[in-house]
mmCIF file of C-alpha atoms and ligand atoms in Angstrom:
data_model
loop_
_atom_site.group_PDB
_atom_site.id
_atom_site.type_symbol
_atom_site.label_atom_id
_atom_site.label_comp_id
_atom_site.label_asym_id
_atom_site.label_seq_id
_atom_site.Cartn_x
_atom_site.Cartn_y
_atom_site.Cartn_z
ATOM 1 C CA MET A 1 -86.618 37.081 -103.854
ATOM 2 C CA THR A 2 -83.495 35.447 -102.399
ATOM 3 C CA ASP A 3 -84.344 32.498 -104.527
ATOM 4 C CA THR A 4 -82.505 34.277 -107.378
ATOM 5 C CA ILE A 5 -79.341 34.306 -105.454
ATOM 6 C CA ASP A 6 -76.736 31.414 -105.595
ATOM 7 C CA PHE A 7 -75.376 32.154 -102.198
ATOM 8 C CA ASP A 8 -72.938 29.312 -102.316
ATOM 9 C CA ARG A 9 -71.060 30.550 -105.098
ATOM 10 C CA TYR A 10 -69.677 33.302 -102.885
ATOM 11 C CA ASP A 11 -68.487 31.122 -100.016
ATOM 12 C CA ARG A 12 -64.953 30.755 -101.631
ATOM 13 C CA ILE A 13 -63.444 33.427 -99.460
ATOM 14 C CA ARG A 14 -63.089 32.354 -95.687
ATOM 15 C CA PRO A 15 -61.137 34.948 -93.589
ATOM 16 C CA ILE A 16 -61.681 32.870 -90.476
ATOM 17 C CA ARG A 17 -61.167 29.035 -89.918
ATOM 18 C CA TRP A 18 -61.539 27.373 -86.632
ATOM 19 C CA THR A 19 -59.547 24.197 -86.843
ATOM 20 C CA GLY A 20 -60.538 22.683 -83.406
ATOM 21 C CA ASP A 21 -57.022 23.542 -81.734
ATOM 22 C CA ALA A 22 -56.177 27.182 -83.364
ATOM 23 C CA LEU A 23 -57.758 30.009 -85.199
ATOM 24 C CA GLU A 24 -56.297 30.318 -88.941
ATOM 25 C CA LEU A 25 -56.879 34.044 -90.175
ATOM 26 C CA LEU A 26 -56.325 35.081 -93.902
ATOM 27 C CA ASP A 27 -53.810 37.593 -93.539
ATOM 28 C CA GLN A 28 -55.609 40.730 -95.111
ATOM 29 C CA ARG A 29 -52.271 42.761 -94.777
ATOM 30 C CA LYS A 30 -51.034 40.697 -97.674
ATOM 31 C CA LEU A 31 -54.029 40.679 -100.006
ATOM 32 C CA PRO A 32 -54.397 40.587 -103.075
ATOM 33 C CA PHE A 33 -50.935 39.812 -103.951
ATOM 34 C CA GLU A 34 -50.372 36.930 -101.283
ATOM 35 C CA VAL A 35 -53.101 34.588 -99.994
ATOM 36 C CA GLY A 36 -51.794 33.135 -96.675
ATOM 37 C CA TYR A 37 -53.339 32.296 -93.422
ATOM 38 C CA VAL A 38 -51.772 33.296 -89.970
ATOM 39 C CA SER A 39 -52.415 30.530 -87.098
ATOM 40 C CA CYS A 40 -53.333 32.042 -83.794
ATOM 41 C CA ASP A 41 -53.016 29.479 -80.520
ATOM 42 C CA THR A 42 -53.752 31.951 -78.022
ATOM 43 C CA SER A 43 -56.164 34.729 -77.399
ATOM 44 C CA ASP A 44 -53.346 37.337 -77.194
ATOM 45 C CA GLU A 45 -52.281 36.435 -80.540
ATOM 46 C CA VAL A 46 -55.865 36.754 -81.686
ATOM 47 C CA ALA A 47 -55.845 40.481 -80.104
ATOM 48 C CA ALA A 48 -52.644 41.271 -81.922
ATOM 49 C CA ALA A 49 -54.108 39.926 -85.260
ATOM 50 C CA ILE A 50 -57.282 42.377 -84.514
ATOM 51 C CA HIS A 51 -55.074 45.337 -83.950
ATOM 52 C CA SER A 52 -52.813 44.756 -86.786
ATOM 53 C CA LEU A 53 -55.577 44.304 -89.097
ATOM 54 C CA THR A 54 -54.502 40.868 -90.071
ATOM 55 C CA VAL A 55 -58.193 40.377 -89.425
ATOM 56 C CA ARG A 56 -60.329 43.345 -90.065
ATOM 57 C CA GLY A 57 -64.051 44.451 -90.730
ATOM 58 C CA ALA A 58 -66.604 44.865 -87.579
ATOM 59 C CA PRO A 59 -68.326 41.411 -87.773
ATOM 60 C CA ALA A 60 -65.113 39.432 -88.657
ATOM 61 C CA ILE A 61 -63.187 40.882 -85.561
ATOM 62 C CA GLY A 62 -66.150 40.087 -83.371
ATOM 63 C CA ILE A 63 -66.135 36.446 -84.692
ATOM 64 C CA ALA A 64 -62.202 36.291 -84.017
ATOM 65 C CA ALA A 65 -62.427 37.544 -80.671
ATOM 66 C CA ALA A 66 -65.269 35.005 -79.861
ATOM 67 C CA TRP A 67 -62.664 32.262 -81.065
ATOM 68 C CA GLY A 68 -59.875 34.030 -79.070
ATOM 69 C CA VAL A 69 -62.141 33.548 -75.808
ATOM 70 C CA VAL A 70 -61.941 29.667 -76.760
ATOM 71 C CA LEU A 71 -58.335 29.692 -77.160
ATOM 72 C CA ALA A 72 -57.793 31.488 -73.648
ATOM 73 C CA ALA A 73 -60.293 28.837 -71.987
ATOM 74 C CA ARG A 74 -57.597 26.307 -72.984
ATOM 75 C CA THR A 75 -55.382 27.908 -70.268
ATOM 76 C CA ILE A 76 -57.670 27.676 -67.404
ATOM 77 C CA GLU A 77 -59.611 25.066 -65.071
ATOM 78 C CA ALA A 78 -63.191 25.962 -63.786
ATOM 79 C CA VAL A 79 -66.100 24.105 -62.199
ATOM 80 C CA ASP A 80 -68.497 25.970 -64.038
ATOM 81 C CA GLY A 81 -69.127 29.139 -66.363
ATOM 82 C CA ALA A 82 -69.154 31.661 -63.784
ATOM 83 C CA GLU A 83 -65.682 30.671 -62.480
ATOM 84 C CA ALA A 84 -64.434 30.505 -65.992
ATOM 85 C CA VAL A 85 -65.665 33.932 -66.973
ATOM 86 C CA ARG A 86 -64.041 35.319 -63.869
ATOM 87 C CA LYS A 87 -60.755 33.607 -64.802
ATOM 88 C CA LEU A 88 -60.897 34.745 -68.617
ATOM 89 C CA GLU A 89 -61.869 38.443 -67.906
ATOM 90 C CA PRO A 90 -58.231 39.567 -68.382
ATOM 91 C CA ALA A 91 -57.868 37.936 -71.628
ATOM 92 C CA MET A 92 -61.291 38.998 -73.004
ATOM 93 C CA GLN A 93 -60.314 42.817 -71.755
ATOM 94 C CA ARG A 94 -57.005 42.433 -73.933
ATOM 95 C CA LEU A 95 -59.303 41.412 -76.854
ATOM 96 C CA ASN A 96 -61.639 44.114 -76.138
ATOM 97 C CA ASP A 97 -58.971 46.622 -76.114
ATOM 98 C CA ALA A 98 -57.566 45.377 -79.348
ATOM 99 C CA ARG A 99 -59.653 48.019 -81.469
ATOM 100 C CA PRO A 100 -62.135 50.657 -80.080
ATOM 101 C CA THR A 101 -64.834 51.609 -82.537
ATOM 102 C CA ALA A 102 -66.527 48.574 -84.144
ATOM 103 C CA VAL A 103 -69.194 47.695 -81.557
ATOM 104 C CA ASN A 104 -69.090 44.180 -82.893
ATOM 105 C CA LEU A 105 -65.938 43.400 -80.673
ATOM 106 C CA ALA A 106 -67.403 44.436 -77.452
ATOM 107 C CA TRP A 107 -70.823 42.767 -78.394
ATOM 108 C CA ALA A 108 -69.391 39.438 -79.272
ATOM 109 C CA LEU A 109 -67.247 39.300 -75.706
ATOM 110 C CA THR A 110 -70.378 40.421 -74.014
ATOM 111 C CA ARG A 111 -72.332 37.790 -75.418
ATOM 112 C CA MET A 112 -69.820 34.971 -74.675
ATOM 113 C CA ARG A 113 -69.650 36.440 -70.834
ATOM 114 C CA ARG A 114 -73.266 36.052 -70.727
ATOM 115 C CA VAL A 115 -73.974 32.710 -72.175
ATOM 116 C CA VAL A 116 -70.719 30.922 -70.657
ATOM 117 C CA GLY A 117 -71.381 32.619 -67.515
ATOM 118 C CA GLU A 118 -74.767 30.679 -67.233
ATOM 119 C CA ALA A 119 -73.247 27.473 -68.045
ATOM 120 C CA GLY A 120 -72.598 24.563 -65.569
ATOM 121 C CA PRO A 121 -69.814 22.213 -65.779
ATOM 122 C CA ASP A 122 -70.094 21.723 -69.803
ATOM 123 C CA TRP A 123 -69.065 25.392 -70.139
ATOM 124 C CA ARG A 124 -66.237 24.449 -72.709
ATOM 125 C CA GLU A 125 -68.739 22.830 -75.004
ATOM 126 C CA VAL A 126 -71.155 25.724 -74.482
ATOM 127 C CA MET A 127 -68.405 28.430 -75.237
ATOM 128 C CA GLU A 128 -67.536 26.638 -78.639
ATOM 129 C CA ARG A 129 -71.060 26.238 -79.571
ATOM 130 C CA GLU A 130 -71.566 29.916 -78.805
ATOM 131 C CA ALA A 131 -68.427 30.937 -80.871
ATOM 132 C CA GLN A 132 -69.917 29.295 -84.015
ATOM 133 C CA ALA A 133 -73.339 30.379 -83.474
ATOM 134 C CA ILE A 134 -71.942 33.857 -83.676
ATOM 135 C CA ALA A 135 -70.458 33.199 -86.834
ATOM 136 C CA ASP A 136 -73.273 31.062 -88.347
ATOM 137 C CA GLU A 137 -75.646 33.858 -87.267
ATOM 138 C CA ASP A 138 -73.683 36.607 -89.101
ATOM 139 C CA LEU A 139 -73.537 34.721 -92.457
ATOM 140 C CA ALA A 140 -77.630 34.314 -92.372
ATOM 141 C CA ALA A 141 -77.687 37.873 -91.458
ATOM 142 C CA ASN A 142 -75.590 38.966 -94.198
ATOM 143 C CA ARG A 143 -77.504 36.703 -96.813
ATOM 144 C CA ARG A 144 -81.054 38.099 -95.519
ATOM 145 C CA MET A 145 -79.435 41.832 -95.689
ATOM 146 C CA GLY A 146 -78.234 41.341 -99.326
ATOM 147 C CA ALA A 147 -81.735 40.757 -100.425
ATOM 148 C CA LEU A 148 -83.294 43.455 -98.352
ATOM 149 C CA GLY A 149 -80.928 45.995 -99.597
ATOM 150 C CA ALA A 150 -80.791 45.173 -103.150
ATOM 151 C CA ALA A 151 -84.721 45.334 -103.206
ATOM 152 C CA LEU A 152 -84.376 49.040 -102.685
ATOM 153 C CA ILE A 153 -82.123 49.485 -105.857
ATOM 154 C CA GLU A 154 -83.844 50.176 -109.106
ATOM 155 C CA PRO A 155 -82.602 48.018 -111.987
ATOM 156 C CA GLU A 156 -79.550 48.752 -114.007
ATOM 157 C CA SER A 157 -78.236 51.396 -111.190
ATOM 158 C CA GLY A 158 -74.801 52.447 -110.498
ATOM 159 C CA VAL A 159 -73.650 51.989 -107.194
ATOM 160 C CA LEU A 160 -70.580 53.387 -105.385
ATOM 161 C CA THR A 161 -69.083 51.690 -102.337
ATOM 162 C CA HIS A 162 -66.336 52.475 -99.895
ATOM 163 C CA CYS A 163 -63.776 50.385 -98.000
ATOM 164 C CA ASN A 164 -64.291 46.521 -97.929
ATOM 165 C CA THR A 165 -67.434 44.978 -96.540
ATOM 166 C CA GLY A 166 -67.324 41.537 -98.193
ATOM 167 C CA SER A 167 -66.722 38.203 -97.089
ATOM 168 C CA LEU A 168 -63.311 39.236 -95.640
ATOM 169 C CA ALA A 169 -65.049 41.476 -93.216
ATOM 170 C CA THR A 170 -67.699 39.187 -92.147
ATOM 171 C CA ALA A 171 -68.610 35.385 -91.834
ATOM 172 C CA GLY A 172 -69.322 35.381 -95.551
ATOM 173 C CA PHE A 173 -71.271 37.181 -98.360
ATOM 174 C CA GLY A 174 -70.734 40.546 -96.543
ATOM 175 C CA THR A 175 -72.710 43.526 -95.661
ATOM 176 C CA ALA A 176 -72.601 46.365 -98.246
ATOM 177 C CA LEU A 177 -70.773 44.073 -100.509
ATOM 178 C CA GLY A 178 -73.472 41.395 -99.923
ATOM 179 C CA VAL A 179 -76.367 43.911 -101.065
ATOM 180 C CA ILE A 180 -74.232 44.492 -104.208
ATOM 181 C CA ARG A 181 -73.703 41.034 -104.823
ATOM 182 C CA ALA A 182 -77.419 40.394 -104.561
ATOM 183 C CA GLY A 183 -78.223 43.521 -106.577
ATOM 184 C CA VAL A 184 -75.824 42.268 -109.474
ATOM 185 C CA ALA A 185 -77.108 38.677 -109.374
ATOM 186 C CA GLN A 186 -80.755 40.199 -109.674
ATOM 187 C CA GLY A 187 -79.970 42.649 -112.411
ATOM 188 C CA ARG A 188 -80.625 45.560 -110.150
ATOM 189 C CA ILE A 189 -76.944 46.760 -110.444
ATOM 190 C CA GLY A 190 -75.239 47.364 -113.679
ATOM 191 C CA LYS A 191 -72.259 49.059 -112.482
ATOM 192 C CA VAL A 192 -70.156 48.749 -109.353
ATOM 193 C CA TYR A 193 -67.599 51.454 -108.372
ATOM 194 C CA ALA A 194 -65.405 50.717 -105.614
ATOM 195 C CA GLY A 195 -63.281 53.613 -103.902
ATOM 196 C CA GLU A 196 -59.660 52.850 -103.121
ATOM 197 C CA THR A 197 -60.109 53.651 -99.543
ATOM 198 C CA ARG A 198 -56.828 55.242 -98.249
ATOM 199 C CA PRO A 199 -54.531 54.975 -96.354
ATOM 200 C CA TRP A 200 -54.933 51.193 -96.034
ATOM 201 C CA LEU A 201 -56.571 50.416 -99.326
ATOM 202 C CA GLN A 202 -59.277 48.301 -98.272
ATOM 203 C CA GLY A 203 -61.104 49.075 -101.574
ATOM 204 C CA ALA A 204 -58.298 48.738 -103.947
ATOM 205 C CA ARG A 205 -56.880 45.714 -102.528
ATOM 206 C CA LEU A 206 -59.825 43.834 -100.995
ATOM 207 C CA THR A 207 -63.211 44.740 -102.391
ATOM 208 C CA VAL A 208 -61.819 44.621 -106.027
ATOM 209 C CA TRP A 209 -60.161 41.253 -105.298
ATOM 210 C CA GLU A 210 -63.313 39.889 -103.816
ATOM 211 C CA LEU A 211 -65.718 40.880 -106.622
ATOM 212 C CA GLN A 212 -63.106 39.617 -109.121
ATOM 213 C CA GLN A 213 -63.478 36.350 -107.438
ATOM 214 C CA ASP A 214 -67.229 36.616 -108.257
ATOM 215 C CA GLY A 215 -66.764 37.576 -111.925
ATOM 216 C CA ILE A 216 -67.692 40.946 -110.956
ATOM 217 C CA GLN A 217 -65.488 43.443 -112.566
ATOM 218 C CA PRO A 218 -65.688 46.809 -110.603
ATOM 219 C CA THR A 219 -64.503 50.450 -111.450
ATOM 220 C CA LEU A 220 -61.881 51.498 -109.182
ATOM 221 C CA ILE A 221 -61.729 54.995 -108.377
ATOM 222 C CA ALA A 222 -59.594 57.464 -106.353
ATOM 223 C CA ASP A 223 -61.344 58.344 -103.149
ATOM 224 C CA ALA A 224 -60.894 61.904 -104.112
ATOM 225 C CA ALA A 225 -62.964 61.343 -107.418
ATOM 226 C CA ALA A 226 -66.205 60.076 -105.658
ATOM 227 C CA SER A 227 -67.941 63.642 -105.874
ATOM 228 C CA HIS A 228 -67.179 64.019 -109.241
ATOM 229 C CA LEU A 229 -68.392 60.634 -110.311
ATOM 230 C CA MET A 230 -71.674 61.501 -108.484
ATOM 231 C CA LYS A 231 -71.978 64.696 -110.571
ATOM 232 C CA THR A 232 -71.829 62.804 -113.701
ATOM 233 C CA GLY A 233 -75.044 60.846 -112.855
ATOM 234 C CA ALA A 234 -73.434 57.549 -113.009
ATOM 235 C CA VAL A 235 -74.170 56.551 -109.529
ATOM 236 C CA GLN A 236 -77.725 56.108 -108.167
ATOM 237 C CA TRP A 237 -76.736 54.667 -104.644
ATOM 238 C CA VAL A 238 -73.710 54.929 -102.340
ATOM 239 C CA VAL A 239 -73.848 51.382 -100.226
ATOM 240 C CA VAL A 240 -71.504 51.230 -97.356
ATOM 241 C CA GLY A 241 -71.093 49.231 -94.049
ATOM 242 C CA ALA A 242 -70.648 50.324 -90.553
ATOM 243 C CA ASP A 243 -68.971 49.868 -87.391
ATOM 244 C CA ARG A 244 -71.241 51.353 -84.976
ATOM 245 C CA ILE A 245 -74.831 52.629 -85.543
ATOM 246 C CA CYS A 246 -75.969 54.685 -82.453
ATOM 247 C CA ALA A 247 -79.438 54.945 -81.097
ATOM 248 C CA ASN A 248 -80.377 57.919 -83.159
ATOM 249 C CA GLY A 249 -78.965 56.278 -86.593
ATOM 250 C CA ASP A 250 -75.732 58.251 -86.583
ATOM 251 C CA THR A 251 -73.141 55.757 -88.162
ATOM 252 C CA ALA A 252 -69.526 55.355 -87.701
ATOM 253 C CA ASN A 253 -67.683 53.751 -90.693
ATOM 254 C CA LYS A 254 -64.413 53.930 -92.497
ATOM 255 C CA ILE A 255 -62.865 57.347 -92.911
ATOM 256 C CA GLY A 256 -64.254 59.009 -95.891
ATOM 257 C CA THR A 257 -67.681 57.692 -95.674
ATOM 258 C CA TYR A 258 -69.071 61.087 -93.991
ATOM 259 C CA GLN A 259 -67.867 62.995 -97.139
ATOM 260 C CA LEU A 260 -69.454 60.589 -99.472
ATOM 261 C CA ALA A 261 -72.654 61.118 -97.609
ATOM 262 C CA ILE A 262 -72.279 64.692 -98.040
ATOM 263 C CA ALA A 263 -71.751 64.592 -101.669
ATOM 264 C CA ALA A 264 -74.454 62.001 -102.248
ATOM 265 C CA ARG A 265 -76.984 64.293 -100.586
ATOM 266 C CA HIS A 266 -75.668 67.219 -102.705
ATOM 267 C CA HIS A 267 -76.159 65.217 -106.038
ATOM 268 C CA GLY A 268 -79.372 63.480 -105.304
ATOM 269 C CA VAL A 269 -77.536 60.124 -104.678
ATOM 270 C CA LYS A 270 -79.305 57.735 -102.231
ATOM 271 C CA PHE A 271 -77.007 56.612 -99.311
ATOM 272 C CA MET A 272 -77.524 53.160 -97.774
ATOM 273 C CA VAL A 273 -75.685 51.800 -94.678
ATOM 274 C CA ALA A 274 -76.007 47.894 -94.442
ATOM 275 C CA ALA A 275 -74.777 46.052 -91.367
ATOM 276 C CA PRO A 276 -76.011 43.160 -89.047
ATOM 277 C CA SER A 277 -77.946 44.266 -85.965
ATOM 278 C CA SER A 278 -74.741 43.123 -83.833
ATOM 279 C CA THR A 279 -73.552 46.541 -85.391
ATOM 280 C CA VAL A 280 -76.336 48.427 -83.819
ATOM 281 C CA ASP A 281 -75.501 49.902 -80.276
ATOM 282 C CA MET A 282 -78.427 51.527 -78.689
ATOM 283 C CA ALA A 283 -76.378 52.141 -75.499
ATOM 284 C CA THR A 284 -74.337 54.903 -77.499
ATOM 285 C CA PRO A 285 -76.896 57.783 -77.917
ATOM 286 C CA THR A 286 -75.302 59.803 -80.946
ATOM 287 C CA GLY A 287 -72.069 59.667 -83.006
ATOM 288 C CA ALA A 288 -70.459 62.087 -80.893
ATOM 289 C CA ASP A 289 -70.134 59.424 -78.187
ATOM 290 C CA ILE A 290 -68.260 56.945 -80.429
ATOM 291 C CA HIS A 291 -64.553 56.456 -79.672
ATOM 292 C CA ILE A 292 -62.729 57.081 -83.241
ATOM 293 C CA GLU A 293 -59.715 55.052 -83.588
ATOM 294 C CA GLU A 294 -56.845 56.775 -84.610
ATOM 295 C CA ARG A 295 -54.000 54.517 -86.017
ATOM 296 C CA ASP A 296 -50.026 54.926 -86.470
ATOM 297 C CA PRO A 297 -49.554 57.892 -88.895
ATOM 298 C CA GLY A 298 -47.009 55.695 -90.543
ATOM 299 C CA GLU A 299 -49.738 53.890 -92.376
ATOM 300 C CA MET A 300 -50.056 57.038 -94.426
ATOM 301 C CA PHE A 301 -46.431 57.319 -95.333
ATOM 302 C CA ALA A 302 -45.955 54.129 -97.390
ATOM 303 C CA ILE A 303 -47.776 51.484 -99.668
ATOM 304 C CA GLY A 304 -46.618 47.971 -99.705
ATOM 305 C CA GLY A 305 -43.505 49.140 -98.127
ATOM 306 C CA VAL A 306 -42.753 51.744 -100.611
ATOM 307 C CA ARG A 307 -42.562 55.061 -99.135
ATOM 308 C CA THR A 308 -45.095 57.784 -100.874
ATOM 309 C CA ALA A 309 -44.724 60.798 -98.504
ATOM 310 C CA ALA A 310 -41.907 63.151 -97.768
ATOM 311 C CA HIS A 311 -39.756 62.157 -94.996
ATOM 312 C CA ASP A 312 -39.926 63.824 -91.437
ATOM 313 C CA ILE A 313 -43.470 64.916 -91.595
ATOM 314 C CA GLY A 314 -46.343 64.669 -89.174
ATOM 315 C CA ALA A 315 -49.716 63.066 -90.068
ATOM 316 C CA TRP A 316 -53.368 62.809 -88.549
ATOM 317 C CA ASN A 317 -54.838 59.364 -89.109
ATOM 318 C CA PRO A 318 -58.367 58.637 -87.915
ATOM 319 C CA VAL A 319 -59.530 55.472 -89.451
ATOM 320 C CA PHE A 320 -63.318 56.126 -89.016
ATOM 321 C CA ASP A 321 -65.817 59.119 -88.928
ATOM 322 C CA VAL A 322 -69.541 59.574 -88.320
ATOM 323 C CA THR A 323 -72.395 59.994 -90.960
ATOM 324 C CA PRO A 324 -75.301 61.838 -89.144
ATOM 325 C CA HIS A 325 -78.590 59.892 -89.594
ATOM 326 C CA GLU A 326 -79.783 63.194 -91.357
ATOM 327 C CA LEU A 327 -77.666 62.128 -94.419
ATOM 328 C CA ILE A 328 -78.474 58.452 -94.599
ATOM 329 C CA ASP A 329 -81.441 57.352 -96.666
ATOM 330 C CA ALA A 330 -81.730 53.635 -95.296
ATOM 331 C CA ILE A 331 -80.178 51.564 -92.646
ATOM 332 C CA VAL A 332 -80.508 47.941 -93.685
ATOM 333 C CA THR A 333 -79.997 45.060 -91.134
ATOM 334 C CA GLU A 334 -81.149 41.581 -91.131
ATOM 335 C CA LYS A 335 -84.211 42.636 -89.143
ATOM 336 C CA GLY A 336 -85.420 44.996 -91.992
ATOM 337 C CA VAL A 337 -84.930 48.371 -93.518
ATOM 338 C CA ILE A 338 -85.075 51.626 -91.603
ATOM 339 C CA GLU A 339 -85.829 54.604 -94.068
ATOM 340 C CA ARG A 340 -84.811 58.095 -93.159
ATOM 341 C CA PRO A 341 -83.386 56.613 -89.665
ATOM 342 C CA ASP A 342 -83.782 58.880 -86.447
ATOM 343 C CA GLU A 343 -83.977 58.036 -82.765
ATOM 344 C CA ALA A 344 -87.762 57.234 -82.846
ATOM 345 C CA ALA A 345 -87.299 54.823 -85.804
ATOM 346 C CA MET A 346 -84.184 53.092 -84.377
ATOM 347 C CA ARG A 347 -86.088 52.666 -80.793
ATOM 348 C CA ALA A 348 -89.131 51.205 -82.793
ATOM 349 C CA ALA A 349 -86.645 48.796 -84.673
ATOM 350 C CA PHE A 350 -84.440 47.939 -81.709
ATOM 351 C CA GLY A 351 -86.057 48.680 -78.677
ATOM 352 C CA ALA A 352 -84.519 50.733 -75.767
HETATM 353 C C1 LIG B 401 -68.517 44.866 -92.545
HETATM 354 S S1 LIG B 401 -67.147 45.595 -92.213
HETATM 355 C C2 LIG B 401 -67.441 47.071 -91.498
HETATM 356 C C3 LIG B 401 -66.571 48.092 -91.533
HETATM 357 O O1 LIG B 401 -65.208 47.802 -91.062
HETATM 358 C C4 LIG B 401 -64.127 48.391 -91.797
HETATM 359 O O2 LIG B 401 -62.951 48.804 -90.991
HETATM 360 P P1 LIG B 401 -61.671 48.204 -90.778
HETATM 361 O O3 LIG B 401 -61.286 47.699 -92.257
HETATM 362 O O4 LIG B 401 -60.886 49.270 -90.313
HETATM 363 O O5 LIG B 401 -61.916 47.097 -89.855
HETATM 364 C C5 LIG B 401 -64.903 49.404 -92.495
HETATM 365 O O6 LIG B 401 -65.115 50.499 -91.772
HETATM 366 C C6 LIG B 401 -66.166 48.602 -92.868
HETATM 367 O O7 LIG B 401 -67.112 49.561 -93.481
#
């Protein structure tokens, strides 16, 4: 089936570029009105870029952190990987602390610790190869996931997506947006709706921009219009990404996802989560155990530097929520599709 998808045409957007000496990050705070890269020469600069959402998206921040470890290694000497990991631990902890919810960040750092820790005197070469492998595997996973997810969607369907889960949030092609790209390419998706995704506007600023690069013209909706849109019958699937999928299938994703799932179930709209297996966290039992990141309320008071809220007010700014597995019709990873996910299905797919 993937033969009908020309993956190369989706490779123009690269949010993360390793130059051999520095990590260049497409500054997603400025898109779509300014396309520019920030260059990071140290791991702490990478940590700051992750925290500030210069680079964002669960898989992308894991990939950036892996290259951040490579940058940190430039500051130490070590006879083998075990010594290197010991010396790099403080820098890796600062990378890990940059954002709490997406498991991909901790997953990437754990993988770098494990692989590098087993290396001998060639640990630097091993480290760079592993960081590149993390990125390459993510791109391959997204392409596989796109085909698997699109196969669930009946021809000429309407699809609603939330936040940004495309090339900007990954090593390329995207997760939920990869499913949408594949579905459009195969004629399975006739209409794409994108929620603006307040307060940071990943949908209005990033997803719309990405799809326009592909020649796909989405329809932007206010987050508040989603239930009304589903009521019209225009949407057959809601397709979203994930930041952490728990052992029972509960899924953390961008704030607003949970209410989309509630509305979808009420209106008979199918709900799909698309994420690489690096987003599955079998060590976290349920969504109640997930640390939901709360960001500066100031992110809610202005857009593009223009204040949109009254002065001298308080605000609550959680940037993720948890969708219970009972509201999810399918979880799609590169390893396959889990329909009606629950703990038994997750353990059958991913082990203990
Ligand atoms: C494939 S990206 C997954 C996930 O990450 C986004 O969050 P953020 O923009 O805050 O990094 C959003 O929740 C996406 O669905």
